[in-house]
C-alpha atoms as a PDB file:
ATOM      1  CA  UNK A   1      35.881  44.333 -18.987  1.00  0.00           C
ATOM      2  CA  UNK A   2      35.755  40.660 -18.206  1.00  0.00           C
ATOM      3  CA  UNK A   3      36.174  41.466 -14.509  1.00  0.00           C
ATOM      4  CA  UNK A   4      33.421  44.055 -14.695  1.00  0.00           C
ATOM      5  CA  UNK A   5      31.093  41.486 -16.069  1.00  0.00           C
ATOM      6  CA  UNK A   6      32.103  38.959 -13.373  1.00  0.00           C
ATOM      7  CA  UNK A   7      31.528  41.475 -10.566  1.00  0.00           C
ATOM      8  CA  UNK A   8      28.290  42.729 -11.924  1.00  0.00           C
ATOM      9  CA  UNK A   9      26.951  39.233 -12.184  1.00  0.00           C
ATOM     10  CA  UNK A  10      27.860  38.654  -8.618  1.00  0.00           C
ATOM     11  CA  UNK A  11      25.930  41.815  -7.619  1.00  0.00           C
ATOM     12  CA  UNK A  12      22.985  40.716  -9.627  1.00  0.00           C
ATOM     13  CA  UNK A  13      23.096  37.423  -7.794  1.00  0.00           C
ATOM     14  CA  UNK A  14      22.977  39.194  -4.564  1.00  0.00           C
ATOM     15  CA  UNK A  15      20.159  41.466  -5.776  1.00  0.00           C
ATOM     16  CA  UNK A  16      18.114  38.579  -6.813  1.00  0.00           C
ATOM     17  CA  UNK A  17      18.457  36.999  -3.311  1.00  0.00           C
ATOM     18  CA  UNK A  18      17.597  40.258  -1.821  1.00  0.00           C
ATOM     19  CA  UNK A  19      14.245  40.383  -3.907  1.00  0.00           C
ATOM     20  CA  UNK A  20      13.533  36.846  -2.865  1.00  0.00           C
ATOM     21  CA  UNK A  21      14.034  37.884   0.737  1.00  0.00           C
ATOM     22  CA  UNK A  22      11.505  40.809   0.249  1.00  0.00           C
ATOM     23  CA  UNK A  23      13.886  43.446  -0.519  1.00  0.00           C
ATOM     24  CA  UNK A  24      14.572  45.741  -3.545  1.00  0.00           C
ATOM     25  CA  UNK A  25      16.663  44.609  -6.569  1.00  0.00           C
ATOM     26  CA  UNK A  26      19.759  46.399  -5.516  1.00  0.00           C
ATOM     27  CA  UNK A  27      23.262  45.237  -4.418  1.00  0.00           C
ATOM     28  CA  UNK A  28      26.729  46.545  -4.532  1.00  0.00           C
ATOM     29  CA  UNK A  29      30.290  45.090  -4.213  1.00  0.00           C
ATOM     30  CA  UNK A  30      33.277  47.155  -3.236  1.00  0.00           C
ATOM     31  CA  UNK A  31      36.429  45.771  -4.895  1.00  0.00           C
ATOM     32  CA  UNK A  32      40.113  46.729  -4.473  1.00  0.00           C
ATOM     33  CA  UNK A  33      43.014  45.112  -6.403  1.00  0.00           C
ATOM     34  CA  UNK A  34      40.645  42.388  -7.755  1.00  0.00           C
ATOM     35  CA  UNK A  35      39.363  41.285  -4.274  1.00  0.00           C
ATOM     36  CA  UNK A  36      35.779  41.865  -3.018  1.00  0.00           C
ATOM     37  CA  UNK A  37      36.087  43.740   0.241  1.00  0.00           C
ATOM     38  CA  UNK A  38      32.420  44.249   0.898  1.00  0.00           C
ATOM     39  CA  UNK A  39      29.044  42.842  -0.396  1.00  0.00           C
ATOM     40  CA  UNK A  40      25.856  44.903   0.524  1.00  0.00           C
ATOM     41  CA  UNK A  41      22.264  44.860  -0.491  1.00  0.00           C
ATOM     42  CA  UNK A  42      19.623  47.421  -0.046  1.00  0.00           C
ATOM     43  CA  UNK A  43      18.027  46.922   3.308  1.00  0.00           C
ATOM     44  CA  UNK A  44      15.266  49.569   3.534  1.00  0.00           C
ATOM     45  CA  UNK A  45      12.917  46.691   3.828  1.00  0.00           C
ATOM     46  CA  UNK A  46      14.616  45.480   6.994  1.00  0.00           C
ATOM     47  CA  UNK A  47      15.458  48.691   8.713  1.00  0.00           C
ATOM     48  CA  UNK A  48      12.940  51.130   7.329  1.00  0.00           C
ATOM     49  CA  UNK A  49      15.891  53.512   6.862  1.00  0.00           C
ATOM     50  CA  UNK A  50      15.504  55.250   3.536  1.00  0.00           C
ATOM     51  CA  UNK A  51      19.303  55.702   3.329  1.00  0.00           C
ATOM     52  CA  UNK A  52      19.963  51.901   3.637  1.00  0.00           C
ATOM     53  CA  UNK A  53      20.983  51.741  -0.051  1.00  0.00           C
ATOM     54  CA  UNK A  54      23.525  48.965  -1.001  1.00  0.00           C
ATOM     55  CA  UNK A  55      26.159  51.498  -2.067  1.00  0.00           C
ATOM     56  CA  UNK A  56      25.978  53.324   1.225  1.00  0.00           C
ATOM     57  CA  UNK A  57      26.128  50.259   3.254  1.00  0.00           C
ATOM     58  CA  UNK A  58      29.094  49.135   1.289  1.00  0.00           C
ATOM     59  CA  UNK A  59      30.970  52.393   1.878  1.00  0.00           C
ATOM     60  CA  UNK A  60      30.236  52.240   5.582  1.00  0.00           C
ATOM     61  CA  UNK A  61      31.424  48.714   5.956  1.00  0.00           C
ATOM     62  CA  UNK A  62      34.620  49.381   3.860  1.00  0.00           C
ATOM     63  CA  UNK A  63      35.360  52.620   5.705  1.00  0.00           C
ATOM     64  CA  UNK A  64      35.286  50.714   9.066  1.00  0.00           C
ATOM     65  CA  UNK A  65      38.048  48.441   7.568  1.00  0.00           C
ATOM     66  CA  UNK A  66      39.953  51.079   5.479  1.00  0.00           C
ATOM     67  CA  UNK A  67      39.237  54.545   6.822  1.00  0.00           C
ATOM     68  CA  UNK A  68      37.270  57.507   5.167  1.00  0.00           C
ATOM     69  CA  UNK A  69      39.046  57.339   1.994  1.00  0.00           C
ATOM     70  CA  UNK A  70      38.424  54.566  -0.594  1.00  0.00           C
ATOM     71  CA  UNK A  71      40.542  55.964  -3.384  1.00  0.00           C
ATOM     72  CA  UNK A  72      41.666  52.632  -4.900  1.00  0.00           C
ATOM     73  CA  UNK A  73      38.265  50.941  -4.837  1.00  0.00           C
ATOM     74  CA  UNK A  74      35.684  50.256  -7.416  1.00  0.00           C
ATOM     75  CA  UNK A  75      32.069  49.867  -6.765  1.00  0.00           C
ATOM     76  CA  UNK A  76      29.885  47.645  -8.692  1.00  0.00           C
ATOM     77  CA  UNK A  77      26.069  48.150  -8.467  1.00  0.00           C
ATOM     78  CA  UNK A  78      23.003  46.618  -9.833  1.00  0.00           C
ATOM     79  CA  UNK A  79      21.399  49.925 -10.464  1.00  0.00           C
ATOM     80  CA  UNK A  80      22.535  53.516 -11.499  1.00  0.00           C
ATOM     81  CA  UNK A  81      23.595  55.128  -8.155  1.00  0.00           C
ATOM     82  CA  UNK A  82      21.036  57.581  -6.852  1.00  0.00           C
ATOM     83  CA  UNK A  83      22.168  61.222  -6.113  1.00  0.00           C
ATOM     84  CA  UNK A  84      22.729  60.400  -2.510  1.00  0.00           C
ATOM     85  CA  UNK A  85      24.939  57.498  -3.115  1.00  0.00           C
ATOM     86  CA  UNK A  86      26.723  59.062  -6.145  1.00  0.00           C
ATOM     87  CA  UNK A  87      27.532  61.978  -3.649  1.00  0.00           C
ATOM     88  CA  UNK A  88      28.850  59.598  -1.136  1.00  0.00           C
ATOM     89  CA  UNK A  89      31.066  57.883  -3.736  1.00  0.00           C
ATOM     90  CA  UNK A  90      32.536  61.250  -4.610  1.00  0.00           C
ATOM     91  CA  UNK A  91      33.091  62.056  -0.946  1.00  0.00           C
ATOM     92  CA  UNK A  92      34.933  58.887  -0.169  1.00  0.00           C
ATOM     93  CA  UNK A  93      37.120  59.130  -3.303  1.00  0.00           C
ATOM     94  CA  UNK A  94      35.923  55.832  -5.076  1.00  0.00           C
ATOM     95  CA  UNK A  95      38.118  55.306  -8.103  1.00  0.00           C
ATOM     96  CA  UNK A  96      35.420  53.925 -10.420  1.00  0.00           C
ATOM     97  CA  UNK A  97      31.643  53.133 -10.637  1.00  0.00           C
ATOM     98  CA  UNK A  98      30.280  50.323 -12.797  1.00  0.00           C
ATOM     99  CA  UNK A  99      26.498  49.789 -12.967  1.00  0.00           C
ATOM    100  CA  UNK A 100      24.198  47.364 -14.605  1.00  0.00           C
ATOM    101  CA  UNK A 101      20.773  49.008 -14.983  1.00  0.00           C
ATOM    102  CA  UNK A 102      20.287  52.702 -15.821  1.00  0.00           C
ATOM    103  CA  UNK A 103      17.589  54.989 -14.574  1.00  0.00           C
ATOM    104  CA  UNK A 104      16.021  54.784 -18.017  1.00  0.00           C
ATOM    105  CA  UNK A 105      15.625  51.076 -17.765  1.00  0.00           C
ATOM    106  CA  UNK A 106      14.479  51.309 -14.080  1.00  0.00           C
ATOM    107  CA  UNK A 107      11.745  53.894 -14.690  1.00  0.00           C
ATOM    108  CA  UNK A 108       9.134  51.476 -15.971  1.00  0.00           C
ATOM    109  CA  UNK A 109       9.380  49.702 -12.740  1.00  0.00           C
ATOM    110  CA  UNK A 110       9.167  52.863 -10.447  1.00  0.00           C
ATOM    111  CA  UNK A 111      12.869  52.407  -9.496  1.00  0.00           C
ATOM    112  CA  UNK A 112      14.349  55.515 -11.337  1.00  0.00           C
ATOM    113  CA  UNK A 113      15.841  58.423  -9.470  1.00  0.00           C
ATOM    114  CA  UNK A 114      16.043  60.610 -12.516  1.00  0.00           C
ATOM    115  CA  UNK A 115      13.517  63.004 -10.975  1.00  0.00           C
ATOM    116  CA  UNK A 116      15.777  63.642  -7.941  1.00  0.00           C
ATOM    117  CA  UNK A 117      18.819  64.155 -10.360  1.00  0.00           C
ATOM    118  CA  UNK A 118      16.694  66.747 -12.189  1.00  0.00           C
ATOM    119  CA  UNK A 119      15.710  68.595  -8.963  1.00  0.00           C
ATOM    120  CA  UNK A 120      19.207  68.946  -7.624  1.00  0.00           C
ATOM    121  CA  UNK A 121      20.265  70.201 -10.910  1.00  0.00           C
ATOM    122  CA  UNK A 122      18.162  73.306 -10.360  1.00  0.00           C
ATOM    123  CA  UNK A 123      19.229  76.320  -8.371  1.00  0.00           C
ATOM    124  CA  UNK A 124      18.131  76.058  -4.731  1.00  0.00           C
ATOM    125  CA  UNK A 125      15.288  78.468  -5.199  1.00  0.00           C
ATOM    126  CA  UNK A 126      13.772  76.519  -7.956  1.00  0.00           C
ATOM    127  CA  UNK A 127      13.835  73.076  -6.270  1.00  0.00           C
ATOM    128  CA  UNK A 128      10.555  71.593  -5.245  1.00  0.00           C
ATOM    129  CA  UNK A 129      11.917  71.050  -1.737  1.00  0.00           C
ATOM    130  CA  UNK A 130      11.948  74.430   0.097  1.00  0.00           C
ATOM    131  CA  UNK A 131      15.618  75.057   0.992  1.00  0.00           C
ATOM    132  CA  UNK A 132      16.364  78.234   3.074  1.00  0.00           C
ATOM    133  CA  UNK A 133      19.812  79.664   3.784  1.00  0.00           C
ATOM    134  CA  UNK A 134      19.999  81.472   7.063  1.00  0.00           C
ATOM    135  CA  UNK A 135      23.524  82.694   7.381  1.00  0.00           C
ATOM    136  CA  UNK A 136      25.068  82.458  10.995  1.00  0.00           C
ATOM    137  CA  UNK A 137      28.190  84.561  11.713  1.00  0.00           C
ATOM    138  CA  UNK A 138      29.244  82.039  14.382  1.00  0.00           C
ATOM    139  CA  UNK A 139      29.811  79.461  11.686  1.00  0.00           C
ATOM    140  CA  UNK A 140      32.761  81.312  10.535  1.00  0.00           C
ATOM    141  CA  UNK A 141      34.384  81.205  13.825  1.00  0.00           C
ATOM    142  CA  UNK A 142      33.651  77.564  14.049  1.00  0.00           C
ATOM    143  CA  UNK A 143      35.128  76.957  10.552  1.00  0.00           C
ATOM    144  CA  UNK A 144      38.229  78.821  11.647  1.00  0.00           C
ATOM    145  CA  UNK A 145      38.452  76.695  14.919  1.00  0.00           C
ATOM    146  CA  UNK A 146      38.138  73.476  12.977  1.00  0.00           C
ATOM    147  CA  UNK A 147      40.818  74.630  10.404  1.00  0.00           C
ATOM    148  CA  UNK A 148      43.232  75.436  13.178  1.00  0.00           C
ATOM    149  CA  UNK A 149      42.855  72.090  14.867  1.00  0.00           C
ATOM    150  CA  UNK A 150      43.374  70.246  11.494  1.00  0.00           C
ATOM    151  CA  UNK A 151      46.146  72.295  10.048  1.00  0.00           C
ATOM    152  CA  UNK A 152      48.917  70.130   8.822  1.00  0.00           C
ATOM    153  CA  UNK A 153      46.630  66.915   8.828  1.00  0.00           C
END
């Protein structure tokens, strides 16, 4: 728990610097075996890329060093990871997520992603964003091809 506090305070310091530089109050640290591997801040203000969240940037940088699996890493984030970032954390196998500010505390500042969590919890047909499944038979053959090429990997 002491280490969690230390890393969260470090992330908050990075987020404060990001706000002072015109960015959003979000930062993330990726830590493995007590060592900070990556520090990242939200860079939407720099790139205009709406996916340039601190957690995703940290995952991308760490994956360049370690590969696609980050099973033994912990991510420390200033805010509750949004659904996009949380999905990415699951996909890369992060061992643990620790965050400082919840969606509830961020809501008053317009920084909550609770509404997106709510939408994606609904069946596809009930979500606000129209999502249409158009099955394509050729995808089954493509999946078989992929599986054959990756058998035993």
